[in-house]
Short mmCIF file of C-alpha atoms and ligand atoms in Angstrom, two decimals:
data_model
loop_
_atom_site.label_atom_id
_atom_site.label_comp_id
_atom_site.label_asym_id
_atom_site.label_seq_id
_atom_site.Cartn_x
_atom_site.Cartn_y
_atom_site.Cartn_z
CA UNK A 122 -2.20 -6.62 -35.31
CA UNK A 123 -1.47 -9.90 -33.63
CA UNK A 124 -3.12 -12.96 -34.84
CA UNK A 125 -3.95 -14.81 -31.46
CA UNK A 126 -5.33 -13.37 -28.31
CA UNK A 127 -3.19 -12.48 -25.49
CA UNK A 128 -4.83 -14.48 -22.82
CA UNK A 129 -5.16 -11.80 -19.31
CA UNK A 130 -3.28 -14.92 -17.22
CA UNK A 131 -1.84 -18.17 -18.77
CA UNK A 132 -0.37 -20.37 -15.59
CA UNK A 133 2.93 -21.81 -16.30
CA UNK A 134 2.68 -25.48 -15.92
CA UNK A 135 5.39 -27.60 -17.65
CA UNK A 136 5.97 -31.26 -17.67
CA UNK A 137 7.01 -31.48 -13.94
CA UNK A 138 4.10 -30.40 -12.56
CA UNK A 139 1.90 -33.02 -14.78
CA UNK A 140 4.75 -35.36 -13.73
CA UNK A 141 4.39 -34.65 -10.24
CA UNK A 142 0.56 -34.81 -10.23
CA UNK A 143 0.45 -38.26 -12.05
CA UNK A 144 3.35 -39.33 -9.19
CA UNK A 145 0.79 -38.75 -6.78
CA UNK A 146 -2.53 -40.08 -8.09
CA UNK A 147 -0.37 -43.51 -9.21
CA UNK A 148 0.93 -43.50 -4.75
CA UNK A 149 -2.33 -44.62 -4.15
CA UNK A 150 -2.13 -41.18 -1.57
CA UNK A 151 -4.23 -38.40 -2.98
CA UNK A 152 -5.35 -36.40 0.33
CA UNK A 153 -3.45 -34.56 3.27
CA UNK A 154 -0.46 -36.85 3.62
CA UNK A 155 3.34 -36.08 2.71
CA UNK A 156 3.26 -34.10 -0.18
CA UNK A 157 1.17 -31.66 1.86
CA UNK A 158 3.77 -31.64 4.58
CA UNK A 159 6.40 -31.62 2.72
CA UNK A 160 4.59 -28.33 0.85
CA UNK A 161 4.22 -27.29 3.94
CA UNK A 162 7.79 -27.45 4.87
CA UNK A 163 9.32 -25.83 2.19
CA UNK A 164 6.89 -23.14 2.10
CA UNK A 165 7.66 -22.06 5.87
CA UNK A 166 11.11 -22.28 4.72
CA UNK A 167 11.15 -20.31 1.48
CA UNK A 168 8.64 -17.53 3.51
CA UNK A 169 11.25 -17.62 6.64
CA UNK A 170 8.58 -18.69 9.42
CA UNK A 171 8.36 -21.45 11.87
CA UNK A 172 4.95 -22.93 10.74
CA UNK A 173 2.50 -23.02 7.71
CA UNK A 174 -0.62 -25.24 7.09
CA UNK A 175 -1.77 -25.58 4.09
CA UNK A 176 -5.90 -25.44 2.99
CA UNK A 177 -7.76 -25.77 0.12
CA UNK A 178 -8.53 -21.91 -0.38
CA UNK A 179 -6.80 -18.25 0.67
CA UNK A 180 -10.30 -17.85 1.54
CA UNK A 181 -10.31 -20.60 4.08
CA UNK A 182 -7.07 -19.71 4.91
CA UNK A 183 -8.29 -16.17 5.89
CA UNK A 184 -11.37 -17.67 7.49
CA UNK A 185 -9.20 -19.87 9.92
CA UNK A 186 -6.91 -17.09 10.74
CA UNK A 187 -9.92 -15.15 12.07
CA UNK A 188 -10.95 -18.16 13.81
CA UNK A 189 -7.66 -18.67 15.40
CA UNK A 190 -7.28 -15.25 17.03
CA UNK A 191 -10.82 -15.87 17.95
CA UNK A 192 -13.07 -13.46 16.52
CA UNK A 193 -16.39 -13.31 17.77
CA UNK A 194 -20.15 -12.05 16.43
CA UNK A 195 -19.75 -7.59 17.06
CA UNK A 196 -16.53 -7.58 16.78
CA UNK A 197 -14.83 -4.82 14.17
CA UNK A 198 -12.04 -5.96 11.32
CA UNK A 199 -10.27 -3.22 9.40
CA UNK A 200 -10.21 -4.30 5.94
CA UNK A 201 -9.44 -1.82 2.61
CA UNK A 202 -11.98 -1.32 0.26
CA UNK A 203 -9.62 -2.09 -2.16
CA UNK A 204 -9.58 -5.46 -2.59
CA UNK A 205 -11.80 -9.08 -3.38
CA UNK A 206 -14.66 -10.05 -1.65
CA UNK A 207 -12.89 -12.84 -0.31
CA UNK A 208 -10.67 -10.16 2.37
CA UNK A 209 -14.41 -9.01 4.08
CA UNK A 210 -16.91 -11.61 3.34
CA UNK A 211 -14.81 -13.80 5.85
CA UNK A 212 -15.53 -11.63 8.49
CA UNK A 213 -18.85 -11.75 7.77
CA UNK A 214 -19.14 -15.62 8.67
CA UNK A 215 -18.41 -14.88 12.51
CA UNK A 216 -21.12 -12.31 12.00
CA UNK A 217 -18.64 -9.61 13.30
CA UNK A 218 -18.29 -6.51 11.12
CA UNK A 219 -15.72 -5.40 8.04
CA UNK A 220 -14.94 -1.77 8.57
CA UNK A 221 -13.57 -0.83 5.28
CA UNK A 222 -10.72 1.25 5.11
CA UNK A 223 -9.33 3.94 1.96
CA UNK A 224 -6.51 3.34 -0.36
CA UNK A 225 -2.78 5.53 -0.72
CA UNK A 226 -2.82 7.07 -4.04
CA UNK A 227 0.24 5.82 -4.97
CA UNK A 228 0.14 1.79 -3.75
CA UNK A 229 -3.30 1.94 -3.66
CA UNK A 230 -2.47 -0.34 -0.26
CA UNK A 231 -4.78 -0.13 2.74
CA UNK A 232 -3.75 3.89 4.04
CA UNK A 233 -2.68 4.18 7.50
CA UNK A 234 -3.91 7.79 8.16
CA UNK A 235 -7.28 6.54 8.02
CA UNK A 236 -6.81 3.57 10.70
CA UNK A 237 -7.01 5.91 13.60
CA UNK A 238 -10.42 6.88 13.22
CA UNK A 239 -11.54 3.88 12.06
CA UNK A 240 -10.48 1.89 15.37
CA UNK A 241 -13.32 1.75 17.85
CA UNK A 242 -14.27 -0.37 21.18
CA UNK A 243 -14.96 -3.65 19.03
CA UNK A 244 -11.81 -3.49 16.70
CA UNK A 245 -10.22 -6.92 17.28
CA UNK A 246 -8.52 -7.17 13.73
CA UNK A 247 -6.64 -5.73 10.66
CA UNK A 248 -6.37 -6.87 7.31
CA UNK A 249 -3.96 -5.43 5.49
CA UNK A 250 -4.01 -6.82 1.98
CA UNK A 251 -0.39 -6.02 0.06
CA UNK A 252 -1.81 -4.95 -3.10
CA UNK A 253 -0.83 -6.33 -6.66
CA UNK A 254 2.09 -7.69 -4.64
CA UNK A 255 3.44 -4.43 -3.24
CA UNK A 256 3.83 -4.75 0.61
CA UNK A 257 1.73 -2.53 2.94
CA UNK A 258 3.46 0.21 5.05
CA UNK A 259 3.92 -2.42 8.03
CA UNK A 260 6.21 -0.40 10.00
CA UNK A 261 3.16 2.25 10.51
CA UNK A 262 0.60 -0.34 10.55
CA UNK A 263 2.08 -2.72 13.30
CA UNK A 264 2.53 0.66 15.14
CA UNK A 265 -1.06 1.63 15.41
CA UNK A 266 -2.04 -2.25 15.68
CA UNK A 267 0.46 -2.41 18.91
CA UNK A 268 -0.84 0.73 20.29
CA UNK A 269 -4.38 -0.30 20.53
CA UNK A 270 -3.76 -4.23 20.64
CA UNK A 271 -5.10 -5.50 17.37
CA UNK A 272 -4.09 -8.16 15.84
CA UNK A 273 -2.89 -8.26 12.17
CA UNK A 274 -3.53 -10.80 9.90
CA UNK A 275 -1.83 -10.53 6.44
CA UNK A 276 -3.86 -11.24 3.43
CA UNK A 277 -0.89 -12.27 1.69
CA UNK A 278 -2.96 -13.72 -1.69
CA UNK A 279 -0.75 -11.13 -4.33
CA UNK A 280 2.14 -11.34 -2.47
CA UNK A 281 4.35 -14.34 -2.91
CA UNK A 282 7.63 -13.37 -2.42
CA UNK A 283 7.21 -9.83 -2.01
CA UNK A 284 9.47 -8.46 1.04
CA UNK A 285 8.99 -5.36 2.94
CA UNK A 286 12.40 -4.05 4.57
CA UNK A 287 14.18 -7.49 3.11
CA UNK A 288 11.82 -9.16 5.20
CA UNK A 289 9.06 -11.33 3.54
CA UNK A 290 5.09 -10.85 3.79
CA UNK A 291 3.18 -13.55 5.81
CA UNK A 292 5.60 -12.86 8.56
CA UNK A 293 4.80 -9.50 10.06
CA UNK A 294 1.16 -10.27 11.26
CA UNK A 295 0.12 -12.92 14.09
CA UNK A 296 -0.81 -14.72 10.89
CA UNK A 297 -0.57 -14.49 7.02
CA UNK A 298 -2.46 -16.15 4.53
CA UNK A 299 -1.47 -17.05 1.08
CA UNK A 300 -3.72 -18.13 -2.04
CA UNK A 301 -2.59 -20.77 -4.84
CA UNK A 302 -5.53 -19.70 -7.55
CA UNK A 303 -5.25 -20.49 -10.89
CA UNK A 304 -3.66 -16.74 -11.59
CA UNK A 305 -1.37 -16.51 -8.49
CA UNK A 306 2.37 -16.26 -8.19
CA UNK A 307 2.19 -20.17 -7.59
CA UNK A 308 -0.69 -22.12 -8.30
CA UNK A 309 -2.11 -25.48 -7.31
CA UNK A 310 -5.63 -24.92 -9.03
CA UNK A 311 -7.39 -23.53 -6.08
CA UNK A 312 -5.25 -23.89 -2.39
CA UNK A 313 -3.98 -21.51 0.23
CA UNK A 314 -1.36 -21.43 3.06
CA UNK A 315 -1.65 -19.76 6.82
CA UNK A 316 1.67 -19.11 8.12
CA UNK A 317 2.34 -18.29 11.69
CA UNK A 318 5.45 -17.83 13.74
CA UNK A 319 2.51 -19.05 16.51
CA UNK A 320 2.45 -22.75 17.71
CA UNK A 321 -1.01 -22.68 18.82
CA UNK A 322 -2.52 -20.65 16.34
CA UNK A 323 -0.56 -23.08 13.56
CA UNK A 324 -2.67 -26.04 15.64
CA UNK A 325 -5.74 -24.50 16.40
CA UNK A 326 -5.63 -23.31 11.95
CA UNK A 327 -4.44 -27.49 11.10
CA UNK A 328 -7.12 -28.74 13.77
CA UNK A 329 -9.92 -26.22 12.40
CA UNK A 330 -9.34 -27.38 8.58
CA UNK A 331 -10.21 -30.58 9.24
CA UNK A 332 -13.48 -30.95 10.90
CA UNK A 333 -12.24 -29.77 14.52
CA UNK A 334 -10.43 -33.10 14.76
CA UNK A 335 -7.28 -33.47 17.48
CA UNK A 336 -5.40 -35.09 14.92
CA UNK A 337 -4.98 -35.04 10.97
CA UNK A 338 -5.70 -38.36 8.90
CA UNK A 339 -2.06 -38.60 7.56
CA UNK A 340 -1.36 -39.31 11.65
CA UNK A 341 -4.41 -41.34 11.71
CA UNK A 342 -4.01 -43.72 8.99
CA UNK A 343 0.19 -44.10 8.97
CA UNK A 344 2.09 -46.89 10.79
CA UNK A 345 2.73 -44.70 13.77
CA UNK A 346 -1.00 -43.28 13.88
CA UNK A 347 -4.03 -44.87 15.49
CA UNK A 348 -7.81 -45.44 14.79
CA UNK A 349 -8.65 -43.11 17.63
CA UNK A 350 -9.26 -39.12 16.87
CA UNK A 351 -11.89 -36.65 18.44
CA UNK A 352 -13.77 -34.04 17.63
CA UNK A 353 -12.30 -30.66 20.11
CA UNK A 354 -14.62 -28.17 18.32
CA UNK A 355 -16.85 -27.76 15.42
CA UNK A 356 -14.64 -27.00 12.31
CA UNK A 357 -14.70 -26.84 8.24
CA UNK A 358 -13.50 -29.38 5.76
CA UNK A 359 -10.39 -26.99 4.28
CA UNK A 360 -7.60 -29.51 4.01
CA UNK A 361 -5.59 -29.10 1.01
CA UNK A 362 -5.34 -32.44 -1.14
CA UNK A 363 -2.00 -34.18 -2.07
CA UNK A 364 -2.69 -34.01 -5.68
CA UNK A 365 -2.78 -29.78 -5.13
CA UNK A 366 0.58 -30.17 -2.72
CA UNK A 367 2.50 -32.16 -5.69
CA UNK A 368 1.55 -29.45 -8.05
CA UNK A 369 2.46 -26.69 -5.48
CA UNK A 370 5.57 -28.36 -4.24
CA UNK A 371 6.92 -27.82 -8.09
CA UNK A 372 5.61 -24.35 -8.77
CA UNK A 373 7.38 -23.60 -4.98
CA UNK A 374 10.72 -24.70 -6.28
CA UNK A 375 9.69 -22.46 -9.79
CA UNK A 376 8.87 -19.27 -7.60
CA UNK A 377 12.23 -17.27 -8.12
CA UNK A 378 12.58 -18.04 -11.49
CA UNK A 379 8.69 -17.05 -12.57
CA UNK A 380 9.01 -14.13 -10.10
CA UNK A 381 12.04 -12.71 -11.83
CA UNK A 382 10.30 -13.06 -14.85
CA UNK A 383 7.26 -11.11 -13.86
CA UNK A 384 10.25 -8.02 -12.66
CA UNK A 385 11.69 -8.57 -15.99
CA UNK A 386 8.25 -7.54 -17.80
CA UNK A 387 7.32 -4.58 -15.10
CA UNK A 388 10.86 -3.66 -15.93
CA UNK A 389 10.07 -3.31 -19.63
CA UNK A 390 6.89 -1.97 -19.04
CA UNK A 391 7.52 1.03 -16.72
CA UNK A 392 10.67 2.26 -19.49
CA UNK A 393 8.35 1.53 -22.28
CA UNK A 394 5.26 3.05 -20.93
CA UNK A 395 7.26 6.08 -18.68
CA UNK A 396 6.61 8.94 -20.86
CA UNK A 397 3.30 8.57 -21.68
CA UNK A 398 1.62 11.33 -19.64
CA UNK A 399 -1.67 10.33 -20.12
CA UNK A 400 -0.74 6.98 -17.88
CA UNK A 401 -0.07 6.42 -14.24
CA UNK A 402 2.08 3.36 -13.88
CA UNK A 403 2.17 1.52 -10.33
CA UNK A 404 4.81 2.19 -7.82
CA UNK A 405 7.11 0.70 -6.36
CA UNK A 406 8.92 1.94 -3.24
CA UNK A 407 12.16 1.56 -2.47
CA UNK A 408 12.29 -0.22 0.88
CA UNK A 409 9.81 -2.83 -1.04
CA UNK A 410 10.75 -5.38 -3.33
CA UNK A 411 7.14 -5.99 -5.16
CA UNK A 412 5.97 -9.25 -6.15
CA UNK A 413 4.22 -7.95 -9.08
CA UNK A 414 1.53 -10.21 -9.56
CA UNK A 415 -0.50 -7.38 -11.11
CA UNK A 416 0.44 -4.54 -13.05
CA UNK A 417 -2.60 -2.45 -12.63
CA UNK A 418 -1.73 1.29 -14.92
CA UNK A 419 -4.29 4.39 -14.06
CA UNK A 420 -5.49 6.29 -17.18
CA UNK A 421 -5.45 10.27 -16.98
CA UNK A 422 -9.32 10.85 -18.16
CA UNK A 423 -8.59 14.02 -18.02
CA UNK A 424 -6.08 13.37 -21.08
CA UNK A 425 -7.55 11.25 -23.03
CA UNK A 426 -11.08 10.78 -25.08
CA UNK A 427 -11.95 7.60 -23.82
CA UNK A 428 -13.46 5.87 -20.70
CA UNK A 429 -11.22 3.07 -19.15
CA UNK A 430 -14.47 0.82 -20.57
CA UNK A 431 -13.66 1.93 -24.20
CA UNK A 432 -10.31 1.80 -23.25
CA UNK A 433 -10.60 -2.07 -21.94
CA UNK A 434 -12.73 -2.41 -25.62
CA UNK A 435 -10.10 -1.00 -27.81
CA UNK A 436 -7.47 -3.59 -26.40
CA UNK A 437 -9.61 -6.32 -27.06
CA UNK A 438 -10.33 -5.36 -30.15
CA UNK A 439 -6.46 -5.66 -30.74
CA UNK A 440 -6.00 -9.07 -29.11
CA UNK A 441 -4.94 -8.22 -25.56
CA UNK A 442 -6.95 -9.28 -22.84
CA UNK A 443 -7.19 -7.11 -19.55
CA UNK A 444 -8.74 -6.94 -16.46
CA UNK A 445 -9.66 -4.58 -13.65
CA UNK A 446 -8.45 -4.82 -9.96
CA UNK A 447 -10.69 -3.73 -8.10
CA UNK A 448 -14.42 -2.96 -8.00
CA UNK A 449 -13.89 -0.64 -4.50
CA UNK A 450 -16.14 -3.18 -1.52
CA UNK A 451 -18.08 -0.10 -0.76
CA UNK A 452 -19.74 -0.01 -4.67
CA UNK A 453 -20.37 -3.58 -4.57
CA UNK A 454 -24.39 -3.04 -4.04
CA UNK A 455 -23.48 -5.74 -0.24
CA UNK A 456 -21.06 -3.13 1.62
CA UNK A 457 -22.91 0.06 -0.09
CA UNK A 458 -26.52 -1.71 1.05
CA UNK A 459 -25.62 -3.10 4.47
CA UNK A 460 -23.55 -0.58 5.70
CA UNK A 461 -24.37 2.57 3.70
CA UNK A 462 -21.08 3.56 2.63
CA UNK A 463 -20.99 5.97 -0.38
CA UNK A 464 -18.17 6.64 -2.97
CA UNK A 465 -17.39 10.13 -1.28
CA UNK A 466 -16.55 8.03 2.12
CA UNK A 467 -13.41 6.66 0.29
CA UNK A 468 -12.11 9.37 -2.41
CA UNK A 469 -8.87 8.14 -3.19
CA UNK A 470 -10.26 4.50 -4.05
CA UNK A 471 -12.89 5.59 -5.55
CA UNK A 472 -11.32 8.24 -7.76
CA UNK A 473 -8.36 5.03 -8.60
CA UNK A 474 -11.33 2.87 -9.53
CA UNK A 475 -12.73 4.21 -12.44
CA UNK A 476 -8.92 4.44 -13.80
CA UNK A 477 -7.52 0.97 -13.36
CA UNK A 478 -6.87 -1.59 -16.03
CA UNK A 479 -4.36 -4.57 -15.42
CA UNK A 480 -2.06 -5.06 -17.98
CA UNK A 481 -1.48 -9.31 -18.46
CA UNK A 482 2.21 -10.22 -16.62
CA UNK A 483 3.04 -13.57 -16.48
CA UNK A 484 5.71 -15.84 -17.11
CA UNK A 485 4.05 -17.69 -19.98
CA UNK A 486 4.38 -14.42 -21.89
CA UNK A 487 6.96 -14.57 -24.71
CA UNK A 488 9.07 -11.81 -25.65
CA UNK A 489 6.15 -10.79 -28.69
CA UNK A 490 3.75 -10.74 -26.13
CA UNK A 491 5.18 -8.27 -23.98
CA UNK A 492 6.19 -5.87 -27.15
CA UNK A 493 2.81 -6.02 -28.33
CA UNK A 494 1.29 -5.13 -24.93
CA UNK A 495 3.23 -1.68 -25.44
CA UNK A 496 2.62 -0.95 -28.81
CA UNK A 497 -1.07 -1.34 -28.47
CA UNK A 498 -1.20 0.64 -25.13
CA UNK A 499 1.48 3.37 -26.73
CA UNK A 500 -1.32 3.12 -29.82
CA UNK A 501 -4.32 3.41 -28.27
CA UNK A 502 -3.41 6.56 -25.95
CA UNK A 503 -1.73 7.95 -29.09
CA UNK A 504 -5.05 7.99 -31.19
CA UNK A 505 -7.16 9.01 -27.83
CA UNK A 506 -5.70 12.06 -26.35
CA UNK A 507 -7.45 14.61 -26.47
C1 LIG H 144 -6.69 -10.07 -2.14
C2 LIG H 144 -7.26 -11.44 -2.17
N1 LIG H 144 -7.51 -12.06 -1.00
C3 LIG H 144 -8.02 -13.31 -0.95
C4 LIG H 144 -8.30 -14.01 -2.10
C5 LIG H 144 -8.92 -15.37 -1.98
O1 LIG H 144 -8.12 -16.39 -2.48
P1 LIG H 144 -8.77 -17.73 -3.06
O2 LIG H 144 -9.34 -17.43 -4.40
O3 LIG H 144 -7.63 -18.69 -3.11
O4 LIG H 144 -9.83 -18.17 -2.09
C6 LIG H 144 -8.06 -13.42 -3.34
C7 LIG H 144 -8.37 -14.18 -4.56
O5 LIG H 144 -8.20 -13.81 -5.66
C8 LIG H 144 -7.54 -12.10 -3.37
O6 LIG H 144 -7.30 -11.47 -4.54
#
């Protein structure tokens, strides 16, 4: 048994990114200035869309995408139950409503077949979140969203740099929006990006992040900016700091490299773990290339003499930390309370819940790590089944 525990997420920072950071608090500049642009940049280029602002959350950057196609209180937003809070509890600060939506049962991505019935007079919005980092089925989704003139906005927060039809997510929807938490593909301790191929929503999503103001305080305070600025609407304090930008700017140029790493493990996971009936192992389709940010297995109950709880216990008990994405919205005592949904409403997530346990995939693992993942998942189904 290993000695150490296997940590569910280690980020991989290295020397540049402490380098970077202390280059930036010793500039004297530690707010929006030209790191963030120059995050900014790079990120619109490495995504392949004309504009991205960067904010201090994916959950501000999802808030300011709603506010930039201008949602208003009644209004409906499609949104899957299977996801975080963050997706719905956005639209809940317009006071318009999250209509949650069921899962495939093989992506476990928001399902198409069940936006048609879901779509009503006050629909205004979709959210489709791509899942663990597997991309959504956006050729059917922008088809119903064109058809009845919603607008998409891509919760993008797993999916950095997963591509759907060699084309990247964050660039299908009128806007996408990214997330930089401590366990994402890139990290910048807590940040987010909106990307847009939209000039005016790109403004209105810069102007709303920083108090409604016509123009940012890396204009104001520059050579070529003034003292003058006013206040166009009422908006949040969401700009993302330079100190974040320096750290994300590094991790941006790192992407490929941890990303291939993260394949690498899925890779050695799904041969490792492929003939164990009593698991389901996620899928990945072959017009996607997945981002895996999460590898989240399904255990057969059926198979085996254990709940996924025992099952979560047993890997503990052997060192390897876990975790579980996600508690459906409609069982979160909120959605099932305010809205009455009930588990029967959405079968396949439902059934997927009680089933799920991420495995840890991260760069930081080391090539011990990743063989004792399998033996102590290949060991604990072996002395389970039934
Ligand atoms: C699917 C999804 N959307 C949005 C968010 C929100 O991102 P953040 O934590 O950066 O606010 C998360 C965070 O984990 C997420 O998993």
């Amino acid at each position: 048994m290993r000695s150490s525990f296997l940590a569910f997420h280690v980020p991989d920072i290295g020397n540049e990114e402490v380098a970077a950071v202390a280059e930036t608090l010793r500039s004297g500049w530690l707010t929006t200035g030209p790191k963030v642009h120059a995050f900014e940049h790079d990120f619109a280029n490495y995504i392949g869309t004309p504009h991205a602002v960067a904010v201090n959350s994916g959950t501000a950057a999802l808030h300011l995408a709603l506010d930039a196609i201008g949602l208003q209180e009644g209004d409906e937003v499609l949104v899957p139950t299977m996801t975080f809070a963050a997706t719905a509890e956005v639209v809940l600060y317009f006071k318009a409503r999250p209509v949650l939506i069921d899962c495939e049962t093989d992506t476990l991505n928001l399902d198409p077949a069940g936006l048609e019935k879901a779509i009503g007079r006050h629909t205004r919005a979709l959210i489709p979140v791509h899942f663990a980092g597997h991309a959504c089925d956006m050729a059917a989704i922008l088809e119903i969203a064109r058809t009845h003139r919603i607008k998409i906005i891509e919760d993008a927060a797993h999916a950095l740099p997963a591509a759907y039809n060699g084309q990247r997510v964050g660039t299908f929807g009128e806007l996408g929006c990214f997330s930089f938490y401590a366990t994402k593909a890139i990290c910048t301790g807590e940040g987010g990006m909106v990307t847009t191929a939209n000039p005016e929503y790109a403004e209105s999503v810069r102007m709303m992040s920083l108090h409604g103001i016509s123009k940012d305080a890396w204009k104001r305070y520059s050579a070529e900016g003034s003292w003058y600025y006013e206040v166009v609407r009422p908006g949040f304090k969401y700009n993302m700091t330079d100190i974040a930008a320096a750290l994300g700017l590094v991790q941006l140029d790192k992407c490929n490299r941890m990303w291939q790493a993260r394949r690498r493990i899925a890779k050695i996971y799904a041969e490792a773990l492929a003939d164990l009936d009593e698991i389901v192992l996620p899928a990945a389709r072959s017009n996607v290339e997945h981002a895996w940010h999460l590898y989240p297995i399904r255990l057969g109950l059926e198979q085996l003499r254990i709940s996924r709880a025992e099952f979560i216990g047993l890997m503990r008990e052997q060192n390897i930390g876990t975790s579980v994405h996600f508690i459906p919205l409609h069982q979160h005592p909120f959605y099932r309370d305010a809205y009455r949904y009930r588990r029967e409403d959405f079968p396949n997530a439902s059934d997927a819940y009680e089933r799920l346990v991420s495995l840890p995939i991260y760069p930081a693992m080391g090539e011990n790590d990743i063989a004792d993942v399998v033996t102590v998942v290949r060991e604990t189904i072996r002395r389970n089944r039934r």
